[in-house]
Coordinates of C-alpha atoms in Angstrom, one line a residue:
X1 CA 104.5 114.3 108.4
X2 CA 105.0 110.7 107.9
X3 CA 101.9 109.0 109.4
X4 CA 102.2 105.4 109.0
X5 CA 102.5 103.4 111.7
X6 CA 106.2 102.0 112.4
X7 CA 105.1 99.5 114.9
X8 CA 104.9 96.2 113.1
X9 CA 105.9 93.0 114.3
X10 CA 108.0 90.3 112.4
X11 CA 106.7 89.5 109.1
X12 CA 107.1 87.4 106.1
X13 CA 110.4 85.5 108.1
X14 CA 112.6 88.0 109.5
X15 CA 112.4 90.8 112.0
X16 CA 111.2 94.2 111.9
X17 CA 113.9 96.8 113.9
X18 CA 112.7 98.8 116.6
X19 CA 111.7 102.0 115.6
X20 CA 113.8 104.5 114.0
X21 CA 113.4 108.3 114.5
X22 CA 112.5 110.1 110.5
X23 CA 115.2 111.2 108.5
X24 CA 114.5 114.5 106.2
X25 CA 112.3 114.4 103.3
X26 CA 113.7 112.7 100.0
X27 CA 110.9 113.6 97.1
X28 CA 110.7 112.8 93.5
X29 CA 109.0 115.9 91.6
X30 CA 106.6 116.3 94.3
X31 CA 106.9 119.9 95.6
X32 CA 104.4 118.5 99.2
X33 CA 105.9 114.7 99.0
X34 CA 105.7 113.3 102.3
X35 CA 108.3 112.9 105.3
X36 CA 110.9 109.4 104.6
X37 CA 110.7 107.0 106.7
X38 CA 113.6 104.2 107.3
X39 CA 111.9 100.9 107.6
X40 CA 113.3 98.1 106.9
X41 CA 111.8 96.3 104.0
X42 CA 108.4 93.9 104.1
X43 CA 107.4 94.7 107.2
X44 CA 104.1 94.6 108.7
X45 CA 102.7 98.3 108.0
X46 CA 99.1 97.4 109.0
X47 CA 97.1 100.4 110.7
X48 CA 95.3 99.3 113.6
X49 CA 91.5 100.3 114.1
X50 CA 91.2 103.5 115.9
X51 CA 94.8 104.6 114.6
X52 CA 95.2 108.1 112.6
X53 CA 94.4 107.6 109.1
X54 CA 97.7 108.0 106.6
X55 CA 97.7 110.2 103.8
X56 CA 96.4 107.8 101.0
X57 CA 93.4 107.3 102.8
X58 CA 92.6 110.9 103.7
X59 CA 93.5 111.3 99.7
X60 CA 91.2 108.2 99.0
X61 CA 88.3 109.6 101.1
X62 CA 89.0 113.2 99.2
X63 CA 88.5 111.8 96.2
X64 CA 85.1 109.8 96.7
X65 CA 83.6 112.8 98.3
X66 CA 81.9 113.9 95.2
X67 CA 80.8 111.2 92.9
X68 CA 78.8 111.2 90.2
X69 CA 75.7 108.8 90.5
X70 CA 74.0 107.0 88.1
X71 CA 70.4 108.1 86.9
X72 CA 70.4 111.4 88.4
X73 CA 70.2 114.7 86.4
X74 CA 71.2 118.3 87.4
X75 CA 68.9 119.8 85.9
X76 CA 66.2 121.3 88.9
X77 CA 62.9 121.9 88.7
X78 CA 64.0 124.2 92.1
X79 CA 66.9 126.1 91.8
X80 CA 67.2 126.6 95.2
X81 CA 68.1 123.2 95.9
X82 CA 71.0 123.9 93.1
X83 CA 73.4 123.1 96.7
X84 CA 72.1 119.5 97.1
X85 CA 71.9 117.7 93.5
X86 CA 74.0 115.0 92.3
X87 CA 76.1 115.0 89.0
X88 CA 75.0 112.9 86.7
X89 CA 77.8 110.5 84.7
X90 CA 78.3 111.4 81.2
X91 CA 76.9 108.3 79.0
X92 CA 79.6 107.2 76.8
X93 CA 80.0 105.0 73.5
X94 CA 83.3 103.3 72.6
X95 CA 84.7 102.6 69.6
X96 CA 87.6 100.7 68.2
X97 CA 89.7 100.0 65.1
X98 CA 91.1 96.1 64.8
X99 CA 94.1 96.4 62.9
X100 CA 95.9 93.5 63.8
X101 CA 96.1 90.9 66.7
X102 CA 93.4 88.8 67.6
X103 CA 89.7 89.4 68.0
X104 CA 90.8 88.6 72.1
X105 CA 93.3 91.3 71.7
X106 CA 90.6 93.6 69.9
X107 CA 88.3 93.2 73.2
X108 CA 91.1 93.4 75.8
X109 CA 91.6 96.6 74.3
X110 CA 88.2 97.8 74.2
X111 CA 87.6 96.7 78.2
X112 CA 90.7 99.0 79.2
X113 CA 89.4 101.7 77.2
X114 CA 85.7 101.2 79.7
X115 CA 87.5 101.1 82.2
X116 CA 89.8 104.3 81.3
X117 CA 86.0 105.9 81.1
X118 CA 84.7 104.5 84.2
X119 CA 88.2 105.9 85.8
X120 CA 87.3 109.6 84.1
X121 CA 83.9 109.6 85.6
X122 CA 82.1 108.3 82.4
X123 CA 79.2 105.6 82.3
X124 CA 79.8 102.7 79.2
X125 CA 76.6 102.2 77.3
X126 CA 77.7 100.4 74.6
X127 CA 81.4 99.6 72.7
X128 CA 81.9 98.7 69.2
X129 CA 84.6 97.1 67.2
X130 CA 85.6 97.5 63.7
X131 CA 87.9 95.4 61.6
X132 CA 90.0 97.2 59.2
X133 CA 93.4 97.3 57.5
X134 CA 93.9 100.7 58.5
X135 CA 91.5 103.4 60.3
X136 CA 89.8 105.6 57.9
X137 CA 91.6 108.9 57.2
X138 CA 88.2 110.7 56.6
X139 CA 86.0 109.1 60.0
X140 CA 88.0 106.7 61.4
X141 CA 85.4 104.1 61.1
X142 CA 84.3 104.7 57.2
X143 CA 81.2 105.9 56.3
X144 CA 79.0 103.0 57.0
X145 CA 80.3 102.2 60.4
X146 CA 80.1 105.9 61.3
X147 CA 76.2 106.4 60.6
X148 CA 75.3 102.8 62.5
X149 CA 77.4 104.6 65.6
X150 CA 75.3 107.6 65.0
X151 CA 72.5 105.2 65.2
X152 CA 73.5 103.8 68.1
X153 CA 73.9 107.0 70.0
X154 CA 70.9 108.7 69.1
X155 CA 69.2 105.1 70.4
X156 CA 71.2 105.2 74.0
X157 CA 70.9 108.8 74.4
X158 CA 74.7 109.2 74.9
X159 CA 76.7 112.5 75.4
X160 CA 80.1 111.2 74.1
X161 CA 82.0 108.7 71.6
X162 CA 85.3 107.3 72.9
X163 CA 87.7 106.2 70.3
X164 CA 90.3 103.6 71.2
X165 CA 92.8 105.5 69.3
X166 CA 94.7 108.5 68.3
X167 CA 92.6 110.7 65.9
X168 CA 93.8 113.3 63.7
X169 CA 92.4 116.9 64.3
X170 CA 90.8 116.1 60.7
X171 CA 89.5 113.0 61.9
X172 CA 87.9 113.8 65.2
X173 CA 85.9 116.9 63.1
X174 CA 84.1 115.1 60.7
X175 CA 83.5 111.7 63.3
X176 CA 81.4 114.6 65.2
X177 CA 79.7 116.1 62.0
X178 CA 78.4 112.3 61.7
X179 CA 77.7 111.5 65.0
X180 CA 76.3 114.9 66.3
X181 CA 78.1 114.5 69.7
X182 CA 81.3 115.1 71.7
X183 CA 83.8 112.8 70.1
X184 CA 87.4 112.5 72.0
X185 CA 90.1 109.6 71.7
X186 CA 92.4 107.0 73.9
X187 CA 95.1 110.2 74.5
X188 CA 92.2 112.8 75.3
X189 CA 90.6 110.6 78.0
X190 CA 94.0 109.8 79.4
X191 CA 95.2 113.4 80.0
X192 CA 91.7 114.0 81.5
X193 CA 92.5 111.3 83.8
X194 CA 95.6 112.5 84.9
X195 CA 94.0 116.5 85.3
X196 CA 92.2 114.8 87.4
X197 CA 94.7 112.7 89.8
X198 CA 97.8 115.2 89.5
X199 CA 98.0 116.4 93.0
X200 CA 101.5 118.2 93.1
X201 CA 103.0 121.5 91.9
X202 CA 105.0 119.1 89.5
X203 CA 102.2 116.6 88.4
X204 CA 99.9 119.6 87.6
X205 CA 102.2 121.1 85.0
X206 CA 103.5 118.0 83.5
X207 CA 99.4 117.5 83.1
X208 CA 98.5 120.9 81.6
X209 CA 101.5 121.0 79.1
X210 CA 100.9 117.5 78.0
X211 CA 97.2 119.0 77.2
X212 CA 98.1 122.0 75.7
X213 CA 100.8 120.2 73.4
X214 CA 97.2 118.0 72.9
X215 CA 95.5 120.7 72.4
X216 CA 97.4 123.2 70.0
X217 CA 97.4 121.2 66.2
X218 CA 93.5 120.8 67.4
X219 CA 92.6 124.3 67.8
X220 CA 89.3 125.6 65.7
X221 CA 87.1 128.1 65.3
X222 CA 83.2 128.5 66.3
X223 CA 81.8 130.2 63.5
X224 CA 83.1 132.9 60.5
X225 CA 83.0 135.6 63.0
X226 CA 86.2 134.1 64.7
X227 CA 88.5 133.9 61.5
X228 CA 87.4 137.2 59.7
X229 CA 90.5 139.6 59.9
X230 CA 88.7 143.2 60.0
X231 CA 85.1 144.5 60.2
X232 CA 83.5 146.6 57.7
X233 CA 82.2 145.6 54.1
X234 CA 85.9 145.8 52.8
X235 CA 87.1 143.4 54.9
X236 CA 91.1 143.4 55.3
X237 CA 92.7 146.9 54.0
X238 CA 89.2 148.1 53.9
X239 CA 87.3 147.4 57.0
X240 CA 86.8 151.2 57.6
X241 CA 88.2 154.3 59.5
X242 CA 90.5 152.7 62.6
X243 CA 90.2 149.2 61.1
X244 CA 92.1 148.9 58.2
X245 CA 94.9 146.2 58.2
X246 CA 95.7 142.3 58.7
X247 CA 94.9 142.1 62.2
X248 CA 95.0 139.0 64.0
X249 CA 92.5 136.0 63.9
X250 CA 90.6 134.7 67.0
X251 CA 92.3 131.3 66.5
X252 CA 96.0 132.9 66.1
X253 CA 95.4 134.7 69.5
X254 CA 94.3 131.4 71.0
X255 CA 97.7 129.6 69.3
X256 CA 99.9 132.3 70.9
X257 CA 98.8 132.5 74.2
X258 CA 99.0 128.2 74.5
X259 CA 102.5 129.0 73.2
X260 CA 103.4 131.3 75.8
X261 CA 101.6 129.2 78.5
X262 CA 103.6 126.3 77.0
X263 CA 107.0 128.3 77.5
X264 CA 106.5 129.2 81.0
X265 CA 105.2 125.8 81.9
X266 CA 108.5 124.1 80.2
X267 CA 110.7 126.9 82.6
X268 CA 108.8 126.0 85.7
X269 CA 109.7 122.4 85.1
X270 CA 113.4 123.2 84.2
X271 CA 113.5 124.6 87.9
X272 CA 111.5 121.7 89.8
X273 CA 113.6 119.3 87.6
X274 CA 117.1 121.0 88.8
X275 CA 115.8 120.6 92.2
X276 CA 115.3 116.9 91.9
X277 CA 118.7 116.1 89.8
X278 CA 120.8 117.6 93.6
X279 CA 118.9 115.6 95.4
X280 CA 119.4 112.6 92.9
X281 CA 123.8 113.8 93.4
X282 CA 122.8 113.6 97.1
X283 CA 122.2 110.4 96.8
X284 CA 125.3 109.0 94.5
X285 CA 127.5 110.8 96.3
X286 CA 126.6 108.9 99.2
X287 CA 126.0 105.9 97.0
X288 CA 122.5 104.7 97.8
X289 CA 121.5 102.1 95.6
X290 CA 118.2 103.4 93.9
X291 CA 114.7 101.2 93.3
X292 CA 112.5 101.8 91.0
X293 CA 109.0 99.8 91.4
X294 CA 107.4 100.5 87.4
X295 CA 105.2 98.7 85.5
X296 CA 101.3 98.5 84.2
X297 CA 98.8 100.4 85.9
X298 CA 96.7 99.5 88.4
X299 CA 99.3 96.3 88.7
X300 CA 99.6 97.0 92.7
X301 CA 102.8 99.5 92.7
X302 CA 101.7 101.6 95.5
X303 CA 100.3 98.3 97.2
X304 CA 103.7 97.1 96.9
X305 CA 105.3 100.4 98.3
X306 CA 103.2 100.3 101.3
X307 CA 103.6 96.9 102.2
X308 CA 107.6 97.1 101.7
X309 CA 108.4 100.2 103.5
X310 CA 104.7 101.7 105.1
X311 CA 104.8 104.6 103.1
X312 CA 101.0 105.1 103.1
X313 CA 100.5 106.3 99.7
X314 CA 96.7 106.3 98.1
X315 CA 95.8 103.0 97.1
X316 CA 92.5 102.4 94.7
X317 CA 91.5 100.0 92.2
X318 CA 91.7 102.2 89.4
X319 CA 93.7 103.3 86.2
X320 CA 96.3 106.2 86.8
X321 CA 95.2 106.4 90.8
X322 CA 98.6 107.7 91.9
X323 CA 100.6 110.4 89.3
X324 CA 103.0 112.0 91.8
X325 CA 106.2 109.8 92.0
X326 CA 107.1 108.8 96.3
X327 CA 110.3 108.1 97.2
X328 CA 111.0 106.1 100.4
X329 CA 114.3 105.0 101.9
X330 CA 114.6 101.3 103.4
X331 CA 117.3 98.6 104.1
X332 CA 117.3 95.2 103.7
X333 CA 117.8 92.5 106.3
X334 CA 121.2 92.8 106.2
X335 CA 121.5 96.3 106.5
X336 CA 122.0 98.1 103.4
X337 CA 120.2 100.9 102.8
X338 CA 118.8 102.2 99.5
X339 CA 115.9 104.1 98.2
X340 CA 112.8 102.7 96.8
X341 CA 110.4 104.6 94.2
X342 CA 106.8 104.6 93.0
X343 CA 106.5 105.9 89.7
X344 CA 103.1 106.8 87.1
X345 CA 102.0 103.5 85.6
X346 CA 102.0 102.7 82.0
X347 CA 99.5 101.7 79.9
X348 CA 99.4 100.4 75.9
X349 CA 99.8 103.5 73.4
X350 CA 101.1 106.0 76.0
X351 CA 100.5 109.1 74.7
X352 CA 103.5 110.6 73.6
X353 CA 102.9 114.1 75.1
X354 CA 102.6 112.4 78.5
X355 CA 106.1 110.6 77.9
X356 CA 107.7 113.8 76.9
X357 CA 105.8 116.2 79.6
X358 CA 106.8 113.8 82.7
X359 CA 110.3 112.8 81.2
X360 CA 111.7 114.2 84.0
X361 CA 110.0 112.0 86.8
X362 CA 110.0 109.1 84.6
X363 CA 114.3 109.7 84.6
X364 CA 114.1 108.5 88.3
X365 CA 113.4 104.7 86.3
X366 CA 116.1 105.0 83.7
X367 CA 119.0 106.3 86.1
X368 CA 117.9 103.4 89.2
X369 CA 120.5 100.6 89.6
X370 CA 117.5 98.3 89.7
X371 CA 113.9 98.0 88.8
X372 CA 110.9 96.0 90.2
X373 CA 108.8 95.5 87.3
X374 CA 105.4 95.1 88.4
X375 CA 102.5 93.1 86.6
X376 CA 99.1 92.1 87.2
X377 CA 98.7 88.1 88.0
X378 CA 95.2 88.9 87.8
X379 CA 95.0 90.1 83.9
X380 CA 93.6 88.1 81.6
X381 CA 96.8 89.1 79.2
X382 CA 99.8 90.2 81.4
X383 CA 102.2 89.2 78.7
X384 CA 100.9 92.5 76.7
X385 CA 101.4 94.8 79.3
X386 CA 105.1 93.6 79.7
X387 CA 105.8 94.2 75.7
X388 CA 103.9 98.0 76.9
X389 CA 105.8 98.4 79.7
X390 CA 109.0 97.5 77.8
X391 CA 108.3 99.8 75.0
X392 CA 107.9 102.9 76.9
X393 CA 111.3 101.8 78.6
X394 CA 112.8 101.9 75.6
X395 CA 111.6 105.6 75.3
X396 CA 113.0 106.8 78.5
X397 CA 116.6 104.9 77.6
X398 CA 115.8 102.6 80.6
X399 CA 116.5 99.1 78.9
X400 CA 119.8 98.6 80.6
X401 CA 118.7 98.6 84.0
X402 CA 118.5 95.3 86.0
X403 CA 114.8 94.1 86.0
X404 CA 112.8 92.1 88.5
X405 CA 109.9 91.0 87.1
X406 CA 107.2 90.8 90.1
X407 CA 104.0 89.6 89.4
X408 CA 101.8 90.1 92.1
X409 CA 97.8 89.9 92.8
X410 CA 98.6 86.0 92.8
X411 CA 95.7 85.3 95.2
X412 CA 93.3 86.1 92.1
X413 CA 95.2 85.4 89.5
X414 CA 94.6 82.0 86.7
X415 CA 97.0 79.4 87.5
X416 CA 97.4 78.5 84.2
X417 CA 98.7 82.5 83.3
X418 CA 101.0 82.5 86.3
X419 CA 102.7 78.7 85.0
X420 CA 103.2 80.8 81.6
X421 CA 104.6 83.6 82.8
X422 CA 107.0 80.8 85.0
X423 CA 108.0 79.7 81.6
X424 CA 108.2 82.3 80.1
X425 CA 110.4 84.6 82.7
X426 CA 111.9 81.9 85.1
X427 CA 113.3 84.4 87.9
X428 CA 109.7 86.1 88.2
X429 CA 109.0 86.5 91.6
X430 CA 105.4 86.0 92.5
X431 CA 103.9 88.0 95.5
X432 CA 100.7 89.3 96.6
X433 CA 100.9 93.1 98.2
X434 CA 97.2 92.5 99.8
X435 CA 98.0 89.0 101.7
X436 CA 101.6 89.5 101.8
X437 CA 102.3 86.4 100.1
X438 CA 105.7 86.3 98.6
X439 CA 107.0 89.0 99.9
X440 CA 110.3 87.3 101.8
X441 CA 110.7 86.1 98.7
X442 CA 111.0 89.8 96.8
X443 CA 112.8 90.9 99.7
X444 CA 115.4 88.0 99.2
X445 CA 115.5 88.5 95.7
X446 CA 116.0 92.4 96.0
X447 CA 118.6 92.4 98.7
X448 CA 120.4 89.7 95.8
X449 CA 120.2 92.2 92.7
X450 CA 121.5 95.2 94.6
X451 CA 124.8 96.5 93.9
X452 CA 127.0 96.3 96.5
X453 CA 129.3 99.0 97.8
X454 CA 132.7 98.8 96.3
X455 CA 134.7 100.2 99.7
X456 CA 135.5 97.4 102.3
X457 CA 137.3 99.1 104.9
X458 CA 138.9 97.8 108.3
X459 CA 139.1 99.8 111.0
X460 CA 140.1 100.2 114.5
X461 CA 137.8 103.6 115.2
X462 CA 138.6 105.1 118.5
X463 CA 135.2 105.7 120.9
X464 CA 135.7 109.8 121.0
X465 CA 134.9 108.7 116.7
X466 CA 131.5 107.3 117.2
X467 CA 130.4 109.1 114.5
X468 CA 132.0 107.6 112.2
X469 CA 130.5 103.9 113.6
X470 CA 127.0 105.6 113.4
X471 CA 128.0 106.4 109.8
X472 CA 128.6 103.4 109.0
X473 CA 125.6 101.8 109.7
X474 CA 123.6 104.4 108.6
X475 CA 125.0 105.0 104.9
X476 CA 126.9 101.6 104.4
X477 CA 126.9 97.5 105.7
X478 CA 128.6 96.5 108.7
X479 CA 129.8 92.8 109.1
X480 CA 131.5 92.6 112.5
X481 CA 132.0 94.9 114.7
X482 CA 134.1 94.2 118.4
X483 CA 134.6 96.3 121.0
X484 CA 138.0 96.4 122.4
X485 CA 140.3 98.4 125.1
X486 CA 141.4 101.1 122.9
X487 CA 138.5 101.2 120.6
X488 CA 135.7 99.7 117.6
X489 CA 137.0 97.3 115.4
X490 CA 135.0 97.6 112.2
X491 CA 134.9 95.4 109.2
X492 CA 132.2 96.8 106.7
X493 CA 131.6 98.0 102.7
X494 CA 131.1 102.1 103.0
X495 CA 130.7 104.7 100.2
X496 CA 134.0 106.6 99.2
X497 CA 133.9 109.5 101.0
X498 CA 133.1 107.6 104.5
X499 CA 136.1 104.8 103.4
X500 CA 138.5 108.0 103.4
X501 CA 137.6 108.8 106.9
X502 CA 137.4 105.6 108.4
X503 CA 141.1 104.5 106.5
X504 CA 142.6 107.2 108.6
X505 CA 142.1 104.6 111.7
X506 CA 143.2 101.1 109.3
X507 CA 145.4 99.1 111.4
X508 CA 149.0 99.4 110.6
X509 CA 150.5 96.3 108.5
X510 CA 154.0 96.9 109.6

């Protein structure tokens, strides 16, 4: 049920239609996607006080209903009181490798990776750098930088070490042999982030085979108990009456059945992936332009989708917020309809199980006829998460596509970040999706970039046909249209299959 409210006024410099009645559902991967709407584009979707709540902010509320609170334990003195207490946040350390770049690059790096923890329920005690040629293939760190973080964490009390990087199953052992603590990296935090946010049938097993994929080279046993082969004092052919033989290690059991689960999981998607490509045909065959909106996240994508069409997706200032792609169906000013689509943000150093486990949503941005490249004014560096953006574009074979570079969160952003970015992209549109600023100007520029349908047909469509007038306006762009005595005279560009129909009734040119 689509429960944004359709009843905005004239916005932004051009006129919002009267309302429309819902069309049928058009998803992208998501099994419970909501109902699509036809709205034409940058209209006023504000929900007036007292109105029913959309389905971001019953999501939103969902989500804050349990948080963790600073300060307060779980452990009870009382365990009958085990109903009321508070989880406490897990006390993190950061660390981070310099390699290259700047010593600004080194820290813009290091305050994503906070607030990557903040977003996974984590609270930031302290983050250190380390400048290197390389990371360490022993620690990470070396030796000496791994004892003063041991230091540090014994000082701070903190339950976890964060690396801002990938470490080797190798790696990640010995860091914690030092340290004495939980030690994950960037691409373990992130897939906890998105086991937390994935909301759909979809999402959740995109999420749990990226983990496993994660999870599988990393596998270890606790202990000589869970590698020995066969009881007894012989040990393998000799382990005693009933237990003689190779058997199977505890780890090998563990690697199969991740395998298996693996398997199944990469059928399941097979199926839901099927399911999205005929709806995707639905759509050429009627040639509806397709939209992407991708970019950083947090950059304001689902902002942007809400103000454009009122799709009422959740909206919070927070890495990774939204995972389940929404695809909403809108028209420009003019009339043209197309589709418009909110995909998973990027961030620097995707990990590459999450590219390969949600290739298949992530196809809905390489096979769009245009994309609205999304980036946060507000950033301190916005140029970096274009070259990140760009990068995983090149990964899903997406570099083709027309780009619109939209910058928005202009209302806090430096003025002297937004003149570079003027120089450096000159067609960047600049908008903000909280104030609405700007957004004619998207709209104008959008309407501009999209391909136009290739059929011009006129046609003199007698009134027992209205059908095929309705058509038209619904699935193409009508120019004129006069009524006459023995019918509609229509001038208008309509997909191929509807151009067939209406050349039936083309005037004669005899």
């Amino acid at each position: 049920m689509n429960t944004s409210d359709n009843r905005g006024g004239a916005s932004a410099g051009y006129t919002t239609p009267v309302e429309e009645p819902l069309r049928e559902p058009i998803t992208a991967g998501a099994e419970d996607g909501p109902t699509v709407s036809r709205d034409t584009v940058g209209g006023d979707r504000g929900t007036a006080p007292g109105d029913t709540p959309d389905r971001g902010e019953m999501e939103l509320a969902e989500r804050h209903a349990l948080r963790r609170v600073q300060g307060l334990s779980t452990e009870l003195t009382d365990v009958t009181e085990v109903e009321y207490r508070t989880l406490r946040l897990e006390r993190v350390v950061l660390i981070g490798v310099w390699t290259n770049g700047t010593q600004t690059d080194a820290d813009n790096s290091l305050t994503e990776l906070a607030a990557l923890a903040e977003t996974a329920g984590a609270l930031v005690l302290e983050g250190l750098t380390q400048r290197r040629p390389k990371p360490d293939p022993a620690t990470y760190i070396g030796k000496g930088k791994a004892a003063e973080l041991r230091d540090i964490v014994e000082a701070t009390g903190a339950d976890t070490v964060i690396c801002d990087g990938e470490l080797t199953p190798g790696q990640l052992r010995q860091l914690e042999d030092v340290v004495k603590v939980k030690v994950i990296d960037r691409t373990a935090l992130i897939l906890d982030i998105f086991a937390q946010h994935a909301r759909s049938s979809e999402g959740k097993a995109q999420v749990e085979l990226a983990q496993l994929n994660y999870l599988l080279p990393r596998l270890r046993g606790w202990g000589d108990s869970l590698s020995r082969q066969a009881g007894g004092s012989g040990g393998g052919s000799g382990g005693g009456v009933g237990l003689r033989g190779p058997g199977e290690t505890k780890i090998e059991t563990d690697r199969r059945r991740i395998n298996d689960r693996m398997a199944k999981l990469r059928r399941q998607l097979a199926h839901m992936r099927t399911a999205r490509e005929v709806k995707r045909d639905v759509r050429r065959t009627r040639e509806v332009p397709s939209v992407a909106i991708a970019g950083y996240t947090n950059a304001g994508k689902s902002s942007l989708l809400n103000r454009l069409t009122g799709a009422g997706v959740l909206v919070e200032n927070a890495l990774f917020a939204t995972l389940d792609p929404t695809v909403r169906q809108a028209r420009t000013p003019d009339g043209r309809g197309f589709t418009l689509s909110d995909t998973v943000g990027f961030v620097r150093h995707l990990p590459h199980q999450l590219v390969e486990a949600f290739r298949s949503t992530l196809e809905e941005v390489g096979d769009s006829d245009l994309i609205l490249h999304v980036v946060d004014g507000s950033h301190p560096d916005p140029e970096e998460q274009i070259r990140a953006v760009h990068e995983v574009f090149s990964e899903i074979d997406a570099t083709d596509v027309p780009e619109i570079i939209v910058v928005n969160k202009v209302d806090a952003a430096d003025p002297d970040v937004l003149k570079v970015l003027r120089t450096r992209y000159p067609d960047v549109v600049e908008v903000s999706a909280r104030t609405g600023e700007g957004v004619a100007g998207l709209v104008t520029a959008l309407a501009e970039a999209l391909p136009e349908l290739a059929h011009e047909v006129r046609a003199l469509v007698p009134y027992s046909r209205g059908d095929l007038v309705a058509k038209a306006y619904a699935e193409g762009r009508v120019l004129s249209e006069e009524h006459t005595g023995e019918g509609t005279r229509l001038h208008a560009f309509v997909p191929e299959l509807l151009a067939a129909k209406l050349g039936e009734y083309a005037p004669s040119t005899a």
